[in-house]
Structures are given as structure tokens and as C-alpha cells.
mmCIF file of C-alpha atoms in Angstrom:
data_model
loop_
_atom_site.group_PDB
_atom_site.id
_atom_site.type_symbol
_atom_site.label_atom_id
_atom_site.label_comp_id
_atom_site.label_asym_id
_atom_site.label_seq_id
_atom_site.Cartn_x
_atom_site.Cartn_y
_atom_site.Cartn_z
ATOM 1 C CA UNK A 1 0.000 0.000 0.000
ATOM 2 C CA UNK A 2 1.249 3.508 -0.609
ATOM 3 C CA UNK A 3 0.208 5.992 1.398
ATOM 4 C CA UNK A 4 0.805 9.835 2.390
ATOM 5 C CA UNK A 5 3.041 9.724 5.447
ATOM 6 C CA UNK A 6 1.322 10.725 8.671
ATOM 7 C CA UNK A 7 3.447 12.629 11.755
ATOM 8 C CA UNK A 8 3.162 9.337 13.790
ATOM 9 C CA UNK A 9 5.253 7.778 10.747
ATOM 10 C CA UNK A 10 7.813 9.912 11.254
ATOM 11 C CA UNK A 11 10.103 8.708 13.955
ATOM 12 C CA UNK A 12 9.851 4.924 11.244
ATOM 13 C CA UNK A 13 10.531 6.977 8.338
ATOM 14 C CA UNK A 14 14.067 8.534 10.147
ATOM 15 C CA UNK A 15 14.983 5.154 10.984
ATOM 16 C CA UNK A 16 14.792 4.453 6.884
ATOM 17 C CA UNK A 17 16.604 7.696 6.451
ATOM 18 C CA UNK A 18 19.602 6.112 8.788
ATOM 19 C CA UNK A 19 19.642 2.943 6.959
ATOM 20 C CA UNK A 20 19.757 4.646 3.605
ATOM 21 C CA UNK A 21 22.181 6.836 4.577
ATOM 22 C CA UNK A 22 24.516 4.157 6.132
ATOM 23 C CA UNK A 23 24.036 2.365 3.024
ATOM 24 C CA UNK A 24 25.036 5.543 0.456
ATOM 25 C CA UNK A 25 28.524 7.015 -0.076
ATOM 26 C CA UNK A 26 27.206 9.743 2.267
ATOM 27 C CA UNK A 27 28.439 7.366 5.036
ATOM 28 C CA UNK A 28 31.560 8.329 4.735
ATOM 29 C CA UNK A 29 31.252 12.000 4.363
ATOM 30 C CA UNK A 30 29.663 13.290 7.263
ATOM 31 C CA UNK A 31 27.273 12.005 10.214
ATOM 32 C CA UNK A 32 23.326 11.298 10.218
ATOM 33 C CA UNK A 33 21.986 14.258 12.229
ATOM 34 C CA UNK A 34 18.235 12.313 12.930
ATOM 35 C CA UNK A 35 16.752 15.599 14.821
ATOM 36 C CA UNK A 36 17.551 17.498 11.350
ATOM 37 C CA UNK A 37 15.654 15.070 9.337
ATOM 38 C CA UNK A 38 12.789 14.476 11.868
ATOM 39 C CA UNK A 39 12.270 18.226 11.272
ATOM 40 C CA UNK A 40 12.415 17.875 7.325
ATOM 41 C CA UNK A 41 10.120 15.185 7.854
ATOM 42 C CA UNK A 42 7.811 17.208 10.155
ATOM 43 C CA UNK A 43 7.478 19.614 7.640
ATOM 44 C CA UNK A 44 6.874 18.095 4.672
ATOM 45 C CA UNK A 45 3.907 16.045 6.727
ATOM 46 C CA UNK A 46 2.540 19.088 7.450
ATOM 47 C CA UNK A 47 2.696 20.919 3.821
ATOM 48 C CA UNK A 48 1.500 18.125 1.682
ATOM 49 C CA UNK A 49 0.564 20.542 -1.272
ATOM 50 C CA UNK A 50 4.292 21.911 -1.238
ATOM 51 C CA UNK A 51 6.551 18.333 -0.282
ATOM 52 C CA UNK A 52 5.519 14.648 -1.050
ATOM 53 C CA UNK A 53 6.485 12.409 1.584
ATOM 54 C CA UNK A 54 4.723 9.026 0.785
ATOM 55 C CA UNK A 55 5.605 5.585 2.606
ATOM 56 C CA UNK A 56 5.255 1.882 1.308
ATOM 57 C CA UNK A 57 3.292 -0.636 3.529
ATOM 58 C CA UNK A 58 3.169 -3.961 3.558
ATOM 59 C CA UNK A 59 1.475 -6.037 6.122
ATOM 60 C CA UNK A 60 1.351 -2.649 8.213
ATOM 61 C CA UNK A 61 5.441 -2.076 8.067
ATOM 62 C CA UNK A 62 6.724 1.078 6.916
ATOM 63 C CA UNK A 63 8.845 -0.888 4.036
ATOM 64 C CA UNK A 64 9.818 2.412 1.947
ATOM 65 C CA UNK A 65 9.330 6.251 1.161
ATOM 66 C CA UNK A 66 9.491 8.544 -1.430
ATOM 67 C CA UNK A 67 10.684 12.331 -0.489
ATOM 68 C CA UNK A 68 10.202 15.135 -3.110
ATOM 69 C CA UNK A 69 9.085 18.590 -3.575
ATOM 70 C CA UNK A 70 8.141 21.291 -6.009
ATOM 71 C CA UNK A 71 10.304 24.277 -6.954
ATOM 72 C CA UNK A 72 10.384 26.850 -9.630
ATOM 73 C CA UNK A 73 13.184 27.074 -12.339
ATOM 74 C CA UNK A 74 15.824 29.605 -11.440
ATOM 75 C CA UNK A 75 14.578 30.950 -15.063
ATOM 76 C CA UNK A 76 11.439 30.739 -14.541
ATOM 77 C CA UNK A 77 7.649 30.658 -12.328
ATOM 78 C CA UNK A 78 6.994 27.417 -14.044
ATOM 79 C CA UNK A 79 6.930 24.907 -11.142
ATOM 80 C CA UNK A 80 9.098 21.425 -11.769
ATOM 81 C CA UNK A 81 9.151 18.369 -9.229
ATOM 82 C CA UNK A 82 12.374 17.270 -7.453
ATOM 83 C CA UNK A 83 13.161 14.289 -5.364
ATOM 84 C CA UNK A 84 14.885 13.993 -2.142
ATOM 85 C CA UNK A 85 15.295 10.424 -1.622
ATOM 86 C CA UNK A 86 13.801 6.925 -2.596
ATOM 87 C CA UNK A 87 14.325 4.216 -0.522
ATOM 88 C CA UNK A 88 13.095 0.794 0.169
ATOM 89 C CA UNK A 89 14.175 -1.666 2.898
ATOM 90 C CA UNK A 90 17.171 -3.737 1.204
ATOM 91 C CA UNK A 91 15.102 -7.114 2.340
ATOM 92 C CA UNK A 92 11.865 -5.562 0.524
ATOM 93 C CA UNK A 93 13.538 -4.541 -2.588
ATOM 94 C CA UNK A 94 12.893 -6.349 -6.298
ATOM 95 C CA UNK A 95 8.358 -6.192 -5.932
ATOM 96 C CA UNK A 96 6.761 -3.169 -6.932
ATOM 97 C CA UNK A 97 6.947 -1.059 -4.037
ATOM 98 C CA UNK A 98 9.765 1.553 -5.641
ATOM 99 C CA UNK A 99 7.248 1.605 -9.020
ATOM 100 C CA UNK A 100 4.585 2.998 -6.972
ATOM 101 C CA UNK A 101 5.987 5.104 -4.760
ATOM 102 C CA UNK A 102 7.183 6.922 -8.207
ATOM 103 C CA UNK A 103 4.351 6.707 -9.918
ATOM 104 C CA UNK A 104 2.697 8.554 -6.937
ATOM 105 C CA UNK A 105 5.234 11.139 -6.995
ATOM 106 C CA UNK A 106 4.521 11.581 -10.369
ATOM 107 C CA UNK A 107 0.712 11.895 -10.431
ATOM 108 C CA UNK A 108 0.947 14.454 -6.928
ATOM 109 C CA UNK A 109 3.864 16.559 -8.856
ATOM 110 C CA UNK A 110 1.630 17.009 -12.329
ATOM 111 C CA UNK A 111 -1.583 17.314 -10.392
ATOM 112 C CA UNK A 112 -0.106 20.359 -8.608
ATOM 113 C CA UNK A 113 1.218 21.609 -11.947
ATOM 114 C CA UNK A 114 4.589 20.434 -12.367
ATOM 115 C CA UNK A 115 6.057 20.808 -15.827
ATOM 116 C CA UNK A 116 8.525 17.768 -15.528
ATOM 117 C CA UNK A 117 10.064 15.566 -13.004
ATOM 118 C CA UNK A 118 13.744 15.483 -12.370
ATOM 119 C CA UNK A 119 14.905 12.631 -10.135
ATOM 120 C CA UNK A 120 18.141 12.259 -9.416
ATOM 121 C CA UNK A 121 20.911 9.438 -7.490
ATOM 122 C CA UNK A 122 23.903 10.896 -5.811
ATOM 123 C CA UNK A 123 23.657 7.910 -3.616
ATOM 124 C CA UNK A 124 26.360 6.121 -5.435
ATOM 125 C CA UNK A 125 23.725 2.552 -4.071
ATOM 126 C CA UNK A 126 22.812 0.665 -6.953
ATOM 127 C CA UNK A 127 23.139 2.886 -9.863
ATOM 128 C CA UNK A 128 22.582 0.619 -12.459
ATOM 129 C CA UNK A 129 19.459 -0.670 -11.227
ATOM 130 C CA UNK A 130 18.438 2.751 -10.022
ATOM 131 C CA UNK A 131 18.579 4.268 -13.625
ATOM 132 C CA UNK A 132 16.957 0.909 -14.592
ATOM 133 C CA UNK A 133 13.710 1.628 -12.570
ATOM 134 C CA UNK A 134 13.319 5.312 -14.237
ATOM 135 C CA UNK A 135 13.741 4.055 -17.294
ATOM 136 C CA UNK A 136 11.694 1.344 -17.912
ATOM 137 C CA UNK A 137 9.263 3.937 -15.955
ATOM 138 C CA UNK A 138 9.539 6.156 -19.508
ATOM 139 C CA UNK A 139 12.373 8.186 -18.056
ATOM 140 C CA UNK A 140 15.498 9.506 -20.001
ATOM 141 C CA UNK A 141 19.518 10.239 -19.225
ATOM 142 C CA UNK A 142 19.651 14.204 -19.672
ATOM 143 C CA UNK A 143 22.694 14.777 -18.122
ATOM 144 C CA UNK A 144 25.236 14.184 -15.100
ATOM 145 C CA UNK A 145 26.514 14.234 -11.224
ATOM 146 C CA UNK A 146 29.628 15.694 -10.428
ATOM 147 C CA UNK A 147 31.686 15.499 -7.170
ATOM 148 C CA UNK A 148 34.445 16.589 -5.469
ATOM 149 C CA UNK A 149 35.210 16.446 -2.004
ATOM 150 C CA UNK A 150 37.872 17.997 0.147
#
């Protein structure tokens, strides 16, 4: 089941937040700061018309979520939608729970007027299968992710 999450979700949904992070090449940049993100999270639960936060259920477990947003272009008052993260337990992954929690994403972003949708992975977990999933989903390579660290 996807759902919109709900504030009692929240302290579940930080948990998945750790775990993804742990997982990422963020890990090894700097620390998980959970009070930051449970304040994110508390505010995109309470703006749902501005930030999606939607959660994957099964058998009433919290087994993913789906974090985006809607922002203008620097050029321009047209409104496109942006994701913060995707994530699904590693022992849920390979149903359909990613699929839907994008597909949501999608029909919330265009139903509020987005233009386009511009997902992005800078979490250097499962690229491959990452760009996989947006592209069998009708999505297309546009350009890249640079970094540099110090």
C-alpha cells in the first residue's frame, strides 16, 4: 500500500533515512543528524501541497518512502518536481513497491502543476538498477553528477 506519510510515521521513516544513509557514499562524508531530518520530515507532513512524503506498507510495516518537492526554475515561475530520496528496505527490494511510490510522486507533482520531473541518485547505491527503474518507468539520461570532495 502507498500511502501519504502521517506525523506518527515519522520517527519509522528517520529510521529508513539512517539505513539509507549508512548504506550511500554519504556514510563516509559526514554524520546522520536524525533531529535534522525528523524536522524535514515534520514539515513536509505538514505541507503536503508543497513536499511529497509518501511511505510503502506492507502487512502494516513502513517498508519504503518517497521524499520530493516542487520548486520553480531559477529561469522561470513554471513549477518542476524534485526528489529527495527513494528508498526501500534492502530485504523488501525487487516487488513493486519503488514503481509505486514513483508513480505517486509523479501523479501528486503534475496534479499540482509540475512541468517535468527530475529525479536524481547521488547515492552512489545501486546505480545501475536505479537508472533501470526510471527508465523502464519512460524516463530519459539528460545529463550528469559531479563530485568533489575535500
Amino acid at each position: 500500500m502507498i500511502r501519504p506519510a502521517v506525523h506518527a510515521d515519522v520517527p519509522i521513516i528517520n529510521e529508513l533515512g539512517e539505513k539509507m544513509f549508512n548504506e550511500s557514499a554519504y556514510a563516509q562524508v559526514c554524520k546522520y543528524d536524525p533531529e535534522k531530518v525528523a524536522h524535514l520530515l515534520s514539515l513536509m507532513v505538514a505541507n503536503p501541497d508543497e513536499y511529497f512524503l509518501y511511505v510503502a506498507e506492507k502487512d502494516g510495516t513502513i517498508i519504503g518512502m518517497y521524499l520530493g518537492l516542487l520548486t520553480e526554475y531559477y529561469f522561470s515561475k513554471d513549477l518542476m518536481a524534485v526528489d529527495l530520496a527513494l528508498y526501500v528496505d534492502p530485504t523488501k527490494r525487487g516487488g513493486l513497491a519503488a514503481v509505486k511510490l514513483v508513480q505517486a510522486f509523479e501523479d501528486w507533482a503534475f496534479a499540482r502543476g509540475a512541468k517535468e520531473i527530475v529525479p536524481a541518485t547521488s547515492t552512489q547505491v545501486a546505480p545501475e538498477r536505479t537508472a533501470q527503474l526510471y527508465h523502464l518507468l519512460g524516463y530519459e539520461v539528460v545529463g550528469n553528477l559531479f563530485k568533489k570532495r575535500r
